[in-house]
CSV table of C-alpha atoms and ligand atoms in Angstrom, one decimal:
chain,number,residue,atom,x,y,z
A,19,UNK,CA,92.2,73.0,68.0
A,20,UNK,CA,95.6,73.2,65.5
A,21,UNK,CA,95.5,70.3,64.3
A,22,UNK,CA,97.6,71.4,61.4
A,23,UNK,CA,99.9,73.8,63.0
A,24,UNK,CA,103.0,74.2,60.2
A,25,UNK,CA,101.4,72.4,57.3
A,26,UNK,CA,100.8,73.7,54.4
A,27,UNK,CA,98.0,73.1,52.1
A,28,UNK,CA,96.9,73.0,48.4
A,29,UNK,CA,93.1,72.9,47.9
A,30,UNK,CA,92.1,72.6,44.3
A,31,UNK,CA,88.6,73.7,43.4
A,32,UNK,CA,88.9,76.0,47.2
A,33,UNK,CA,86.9,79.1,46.3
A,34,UNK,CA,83.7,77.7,46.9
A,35,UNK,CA,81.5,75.2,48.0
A,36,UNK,CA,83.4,71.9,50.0
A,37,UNK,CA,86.4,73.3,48.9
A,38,UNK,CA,85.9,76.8,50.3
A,39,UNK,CA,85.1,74.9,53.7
A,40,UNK,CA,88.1,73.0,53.2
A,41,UNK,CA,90.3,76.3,53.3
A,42,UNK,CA,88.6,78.0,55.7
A,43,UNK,CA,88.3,74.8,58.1
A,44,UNK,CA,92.2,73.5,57.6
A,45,UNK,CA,93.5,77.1,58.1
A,46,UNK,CA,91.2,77.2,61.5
A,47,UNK,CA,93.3,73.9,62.3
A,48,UNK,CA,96.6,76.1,62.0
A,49,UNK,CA,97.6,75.3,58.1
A,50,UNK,CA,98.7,78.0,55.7
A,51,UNK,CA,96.5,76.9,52.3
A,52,UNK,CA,97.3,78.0,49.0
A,53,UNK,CA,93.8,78.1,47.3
A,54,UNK,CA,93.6,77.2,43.6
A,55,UNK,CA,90.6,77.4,41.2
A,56,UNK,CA,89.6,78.3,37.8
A,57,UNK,CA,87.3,81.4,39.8
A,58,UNK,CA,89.7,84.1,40.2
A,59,UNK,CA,87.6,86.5,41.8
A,60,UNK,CA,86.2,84.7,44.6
A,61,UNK,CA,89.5,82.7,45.1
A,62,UNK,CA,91.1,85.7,45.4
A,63,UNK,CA,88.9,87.3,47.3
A,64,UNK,CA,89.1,84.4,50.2
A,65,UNK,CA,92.9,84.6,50.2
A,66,UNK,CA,92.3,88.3,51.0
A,67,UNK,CA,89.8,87.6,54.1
A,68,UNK,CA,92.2,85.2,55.2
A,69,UNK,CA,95.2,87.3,55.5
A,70,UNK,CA,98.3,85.6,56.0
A,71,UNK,CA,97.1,82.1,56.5
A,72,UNK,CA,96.3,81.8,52.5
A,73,UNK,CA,97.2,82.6,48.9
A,74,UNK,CA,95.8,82.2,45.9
A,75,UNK,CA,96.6,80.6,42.7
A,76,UNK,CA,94.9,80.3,39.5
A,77,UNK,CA,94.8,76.6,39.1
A,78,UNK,CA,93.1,74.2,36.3
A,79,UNK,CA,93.5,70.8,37.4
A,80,UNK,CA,93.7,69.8,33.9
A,81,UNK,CA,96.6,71.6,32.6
A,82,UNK,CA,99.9,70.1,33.9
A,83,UNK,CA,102.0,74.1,33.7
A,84,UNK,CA,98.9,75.1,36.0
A,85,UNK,CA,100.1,72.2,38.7
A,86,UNK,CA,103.9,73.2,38.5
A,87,UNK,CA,103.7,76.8,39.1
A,88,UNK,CA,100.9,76.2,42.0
A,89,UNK,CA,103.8,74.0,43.5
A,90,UNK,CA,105.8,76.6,43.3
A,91,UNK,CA,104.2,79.2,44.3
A,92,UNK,CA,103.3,77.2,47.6
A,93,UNK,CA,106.8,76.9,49.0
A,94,UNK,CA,106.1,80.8,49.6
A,95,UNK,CA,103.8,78.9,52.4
A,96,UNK,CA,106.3,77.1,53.3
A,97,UNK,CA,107.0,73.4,53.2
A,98,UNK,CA,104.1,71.5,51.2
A,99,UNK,CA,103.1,68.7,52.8
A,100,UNK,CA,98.6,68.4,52.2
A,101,UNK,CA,97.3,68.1,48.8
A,102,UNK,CA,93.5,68.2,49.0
A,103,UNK,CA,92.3,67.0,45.3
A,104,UNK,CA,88.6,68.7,45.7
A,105,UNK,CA,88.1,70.5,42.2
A,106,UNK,CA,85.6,68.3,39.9
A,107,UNK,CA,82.9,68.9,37.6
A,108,UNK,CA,78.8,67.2,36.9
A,109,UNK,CA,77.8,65.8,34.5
A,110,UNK,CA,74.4,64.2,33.5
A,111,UNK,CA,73.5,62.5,30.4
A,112,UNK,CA,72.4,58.9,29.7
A,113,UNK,CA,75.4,56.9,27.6
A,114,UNK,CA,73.8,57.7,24.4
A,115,UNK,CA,73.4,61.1,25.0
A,116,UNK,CA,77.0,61.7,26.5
A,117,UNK,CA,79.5,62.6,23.7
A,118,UNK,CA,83.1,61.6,23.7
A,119,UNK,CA,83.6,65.1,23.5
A,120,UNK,CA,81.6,65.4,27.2
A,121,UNK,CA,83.4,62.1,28.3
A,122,UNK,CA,86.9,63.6,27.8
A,123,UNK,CA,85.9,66.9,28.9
A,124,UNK,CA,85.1,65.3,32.7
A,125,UNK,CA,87.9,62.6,32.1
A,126,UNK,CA,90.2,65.8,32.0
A,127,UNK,CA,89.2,67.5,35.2
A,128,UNK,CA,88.1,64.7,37.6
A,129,UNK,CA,90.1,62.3,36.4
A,130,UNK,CA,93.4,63.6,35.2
A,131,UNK,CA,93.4,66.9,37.4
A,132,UNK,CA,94.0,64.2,40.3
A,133,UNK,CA,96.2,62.3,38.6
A,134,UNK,CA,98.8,65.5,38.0
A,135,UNK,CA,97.9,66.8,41.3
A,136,UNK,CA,99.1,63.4,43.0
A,137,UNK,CA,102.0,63.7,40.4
A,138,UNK,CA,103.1,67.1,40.9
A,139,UNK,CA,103.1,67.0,44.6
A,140,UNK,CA,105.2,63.7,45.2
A,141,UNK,CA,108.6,65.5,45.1
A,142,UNK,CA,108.0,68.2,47.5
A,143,UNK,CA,106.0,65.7,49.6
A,144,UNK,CA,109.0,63.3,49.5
A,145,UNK,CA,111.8,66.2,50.0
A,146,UNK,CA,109.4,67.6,53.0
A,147,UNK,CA,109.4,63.7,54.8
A,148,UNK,CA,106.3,62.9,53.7
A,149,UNK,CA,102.4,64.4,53.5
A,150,UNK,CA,98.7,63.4,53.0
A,151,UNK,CA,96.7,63.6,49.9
A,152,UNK,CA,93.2,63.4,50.4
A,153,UNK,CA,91.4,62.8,46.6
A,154,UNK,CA,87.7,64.3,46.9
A,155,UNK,CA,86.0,61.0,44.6
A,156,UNK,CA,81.8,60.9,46.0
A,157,UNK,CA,79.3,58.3,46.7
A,158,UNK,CA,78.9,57.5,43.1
A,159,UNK,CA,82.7,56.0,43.3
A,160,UNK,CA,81.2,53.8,45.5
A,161,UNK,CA,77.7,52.7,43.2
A,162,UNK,CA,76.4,54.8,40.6
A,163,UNK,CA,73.5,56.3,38.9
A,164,UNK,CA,71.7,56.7,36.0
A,165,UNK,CA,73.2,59.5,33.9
A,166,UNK,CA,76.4,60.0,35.8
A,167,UNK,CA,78.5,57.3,33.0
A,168,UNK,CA,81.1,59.9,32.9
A,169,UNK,CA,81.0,61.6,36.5
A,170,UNK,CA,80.8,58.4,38.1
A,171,UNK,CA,83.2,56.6,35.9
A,172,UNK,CA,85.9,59.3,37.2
A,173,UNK,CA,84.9,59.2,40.6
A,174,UNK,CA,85.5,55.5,40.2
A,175,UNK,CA,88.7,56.2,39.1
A,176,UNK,CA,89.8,58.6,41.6
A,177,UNK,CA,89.0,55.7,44.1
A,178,UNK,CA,91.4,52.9,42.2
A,179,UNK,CA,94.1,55.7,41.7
A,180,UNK,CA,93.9,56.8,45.4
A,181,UNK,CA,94.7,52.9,46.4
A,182,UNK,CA,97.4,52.4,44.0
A,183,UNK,CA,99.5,56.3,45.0
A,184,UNK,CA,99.1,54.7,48.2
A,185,UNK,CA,100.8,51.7,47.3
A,186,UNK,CA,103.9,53.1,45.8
A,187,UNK,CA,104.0,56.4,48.4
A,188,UNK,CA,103.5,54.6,51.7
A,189,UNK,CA,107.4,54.3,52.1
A,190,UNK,CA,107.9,58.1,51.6
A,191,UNK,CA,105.6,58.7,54.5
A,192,UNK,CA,103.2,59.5,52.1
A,193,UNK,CA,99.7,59.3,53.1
A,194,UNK,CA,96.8,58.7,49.8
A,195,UNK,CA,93.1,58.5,51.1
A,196,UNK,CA,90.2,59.0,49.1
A,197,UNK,CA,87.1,61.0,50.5
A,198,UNK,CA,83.4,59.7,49.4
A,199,UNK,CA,80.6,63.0,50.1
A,200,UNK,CA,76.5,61.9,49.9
A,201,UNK,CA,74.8,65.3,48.9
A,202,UNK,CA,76.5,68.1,49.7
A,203,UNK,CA,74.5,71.6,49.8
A,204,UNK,CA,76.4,73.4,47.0
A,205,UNK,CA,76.5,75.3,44.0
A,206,UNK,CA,77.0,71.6,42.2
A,207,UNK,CA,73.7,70.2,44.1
A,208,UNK,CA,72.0,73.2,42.7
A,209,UNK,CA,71.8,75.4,46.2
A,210,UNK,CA,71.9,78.8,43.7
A,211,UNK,CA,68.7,77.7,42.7
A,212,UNK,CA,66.7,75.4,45.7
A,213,UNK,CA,66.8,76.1,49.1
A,214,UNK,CA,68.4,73.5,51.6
A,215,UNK,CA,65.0,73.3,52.7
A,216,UNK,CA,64.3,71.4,49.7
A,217,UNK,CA,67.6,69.5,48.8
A,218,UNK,CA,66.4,67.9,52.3
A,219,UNK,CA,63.7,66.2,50.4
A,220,UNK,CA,65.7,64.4,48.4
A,221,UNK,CA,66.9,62.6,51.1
A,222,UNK,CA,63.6,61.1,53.3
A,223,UNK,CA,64.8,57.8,53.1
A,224,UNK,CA,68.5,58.2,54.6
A,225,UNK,CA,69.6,57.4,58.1
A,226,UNK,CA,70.3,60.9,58.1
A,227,UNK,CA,67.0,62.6,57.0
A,228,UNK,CA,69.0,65.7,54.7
A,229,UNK,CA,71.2,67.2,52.5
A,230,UNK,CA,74.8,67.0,54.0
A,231,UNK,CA,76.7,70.6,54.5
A,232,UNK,CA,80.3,71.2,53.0
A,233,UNK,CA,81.6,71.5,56.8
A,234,UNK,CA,80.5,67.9,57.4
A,235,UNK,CA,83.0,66.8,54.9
A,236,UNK,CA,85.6,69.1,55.4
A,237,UNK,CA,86.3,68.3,58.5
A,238,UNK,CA,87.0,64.7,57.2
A,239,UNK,CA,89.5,66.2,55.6
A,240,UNK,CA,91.1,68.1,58.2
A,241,UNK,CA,91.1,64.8,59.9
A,242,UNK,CA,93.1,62.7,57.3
A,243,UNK,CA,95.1,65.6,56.6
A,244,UNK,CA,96.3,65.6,60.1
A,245,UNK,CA,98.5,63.2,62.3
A,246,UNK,CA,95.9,61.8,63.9
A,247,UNK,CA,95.4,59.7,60.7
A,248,UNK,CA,99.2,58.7,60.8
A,249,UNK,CA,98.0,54.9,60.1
A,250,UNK,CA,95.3,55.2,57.1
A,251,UNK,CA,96.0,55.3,53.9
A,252,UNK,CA,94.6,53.7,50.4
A,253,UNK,CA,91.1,53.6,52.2
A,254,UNK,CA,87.6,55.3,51.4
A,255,UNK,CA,86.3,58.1,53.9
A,256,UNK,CA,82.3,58.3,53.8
A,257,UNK,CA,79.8,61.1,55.2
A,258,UNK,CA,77.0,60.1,53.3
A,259,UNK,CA,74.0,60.3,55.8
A,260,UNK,CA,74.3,56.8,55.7
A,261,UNK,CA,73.4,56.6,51.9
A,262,UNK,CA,75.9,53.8,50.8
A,263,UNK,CA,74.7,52.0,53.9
A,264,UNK,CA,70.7,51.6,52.9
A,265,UNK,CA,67.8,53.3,52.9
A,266,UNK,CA,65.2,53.1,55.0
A,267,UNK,CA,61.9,51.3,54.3
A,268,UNK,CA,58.7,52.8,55.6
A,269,UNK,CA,56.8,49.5,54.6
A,270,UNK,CA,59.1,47.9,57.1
A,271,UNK,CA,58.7,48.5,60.9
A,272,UNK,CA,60.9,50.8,62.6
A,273,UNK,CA,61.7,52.8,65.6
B,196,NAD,P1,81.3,73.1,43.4
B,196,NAD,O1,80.9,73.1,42.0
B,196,NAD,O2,80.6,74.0,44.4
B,196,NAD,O3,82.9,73.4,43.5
B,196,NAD,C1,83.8,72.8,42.6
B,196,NAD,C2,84.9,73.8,42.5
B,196,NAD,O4,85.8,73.2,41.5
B,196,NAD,C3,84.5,75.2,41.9
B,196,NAD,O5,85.1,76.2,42.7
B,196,NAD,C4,85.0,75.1,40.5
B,196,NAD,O6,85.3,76.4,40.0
B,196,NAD,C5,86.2,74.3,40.6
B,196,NAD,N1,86.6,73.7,39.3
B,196,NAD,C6,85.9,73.3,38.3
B,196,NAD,N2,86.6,73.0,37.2
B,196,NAD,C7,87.9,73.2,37.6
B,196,NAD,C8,89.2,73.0,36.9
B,196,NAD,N3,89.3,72.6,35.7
B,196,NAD,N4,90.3,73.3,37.6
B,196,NAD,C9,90.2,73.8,38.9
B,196,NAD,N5,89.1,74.0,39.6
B,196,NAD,C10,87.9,73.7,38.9
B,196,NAD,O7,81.2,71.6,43.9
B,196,NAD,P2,81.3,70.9,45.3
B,196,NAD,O8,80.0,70.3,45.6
B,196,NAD,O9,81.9,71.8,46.3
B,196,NAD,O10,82.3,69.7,44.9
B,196,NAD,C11,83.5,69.5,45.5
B,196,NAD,C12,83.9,68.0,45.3
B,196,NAD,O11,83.0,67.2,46.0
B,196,NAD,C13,83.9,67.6,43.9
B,196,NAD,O12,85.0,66.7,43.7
B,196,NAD,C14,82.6,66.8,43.7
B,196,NAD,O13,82.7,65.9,42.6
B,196,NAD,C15,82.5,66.2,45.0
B,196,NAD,N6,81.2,65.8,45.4
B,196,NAD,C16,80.1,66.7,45.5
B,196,NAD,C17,78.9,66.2,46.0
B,196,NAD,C18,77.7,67.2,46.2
B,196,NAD,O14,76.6,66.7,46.4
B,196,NAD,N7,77.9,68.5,46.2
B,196,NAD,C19,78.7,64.9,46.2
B,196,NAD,C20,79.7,64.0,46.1
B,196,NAD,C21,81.0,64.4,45.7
């Protein structure tokens, strides 16, 4: 399919993990995609395999000069018209463990990063006749855990922030949606160190016995990126396994 034939992209967090899958699965879709992370190397290194259809740009979603010259540089692309708001960091400590030095520290990436990113898009979105933003938020925007009082307070956040750019975009033709991933098989659910194999076992009580793979959610994404979403926006995206739905219970009877 080419979904996104014409459209260009910014991916934040792209060279690895969902994002990576996000680049390589909207540029399938036709999109050119400027990938932007704080990991030169293998950012760089994608662009490369992806010939034409990419760039890269060093990108920390925290740093406001970081967003304006990655803006830039994507009209080389062409016309900008997808922001995909992917790049986040974890965090696990209970409240009295977290500092408020750890609290601003994921405030400023998770939270902020998609706050610029929404921010330093809208004009060349609104000059362009309008776009979709897609902000990457997770399951724990929708409940929580214990130890995630930071993470999950920004993933909240990105959730209430997605609604409200909806709001005041809609009339630009300015699509906001937020995008809510289970677990995902990456370097952030610790697949450098367990197999999948394993991350599977986190998840025997889920509709969906396993771990979820990048792909599954990127091509959510692609989806809300494309015109086939023309009439969402301000609304939550879930590929969870069913997590947020319930979990099964074997004392229960069942099929
Ligand atoms: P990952 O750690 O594999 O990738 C995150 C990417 O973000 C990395 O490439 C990293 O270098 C980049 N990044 C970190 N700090 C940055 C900064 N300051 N500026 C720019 N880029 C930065 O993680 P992932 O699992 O691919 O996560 C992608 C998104 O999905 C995140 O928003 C994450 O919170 C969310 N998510 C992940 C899971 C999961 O189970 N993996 C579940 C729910 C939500």
């Amino acid at each position: 399919m080419a979904r996104l034939l014409g459209k260009v992209a910014i991916v934040t967090g792209g060279a690895r993990g969902m994002g990576e899958a996000t680049v390589r699965l909207l540029v399938e879709e036709g999109a050119k995609v400027l990938i932007t992370d704080v990991l030169d190397a293998p950012g760089q290194a994608l662009a490369d395999e992806l010939g034409e259809s990419a760039a890269y740009s060093r990108l920390d979603v925290s740093k406001k000069g970081d967003w304006e010259a990655a803006v830039k540089k994507s009209g080389d692309l062409g016309p900008l018209s997808i922001l995909v708001n992917n790049a986040a960091i974890i965090f696990q400590k209970t409240i009295m463990d977290t500092t408020e030095e750890d609290f601003m520290k994921i405030f400023s990436i998770n939270q902020l990063g998609v706050f610029l990113g929404m921010q330093s898009v809208f004009p060349s979105l609104k000059a362009n006749g309008g776009g979709s933003i897609i902000n990457v938020s997770s399951i724990d925007g929708l409940q929580s855990k214990n130890s995630l009082v930071a993470y999950s307070s920004t993933k909240w956040a990105v959730r209430g922030m997605t609604k409200a750019a909806a709001m005041e975009m809609g009339k630009f033709n300015i699509r906001v949606n937020s995008v809510h991933p289970g677990g995902v098989f990456t370097a952030m659910h610790g697949s450098d160190f367990i197999s999948q194999e394993d991350a599977d076992k986190f998840y025997h009580s889920h509709a969906i016995p396993r771990v979820g793979l990048p792909r599954e959610v990127a091509a959510l994404t692609a989806f809300l990126a494309s015109d086939e979403a023309t009439y969402s926006t301000g609304a939550e995206f879930i590929a969870d396994g069913g997590w947020s739905a319930g979990l099964v219970n074997d004392s229960l009877p069942q099929l």
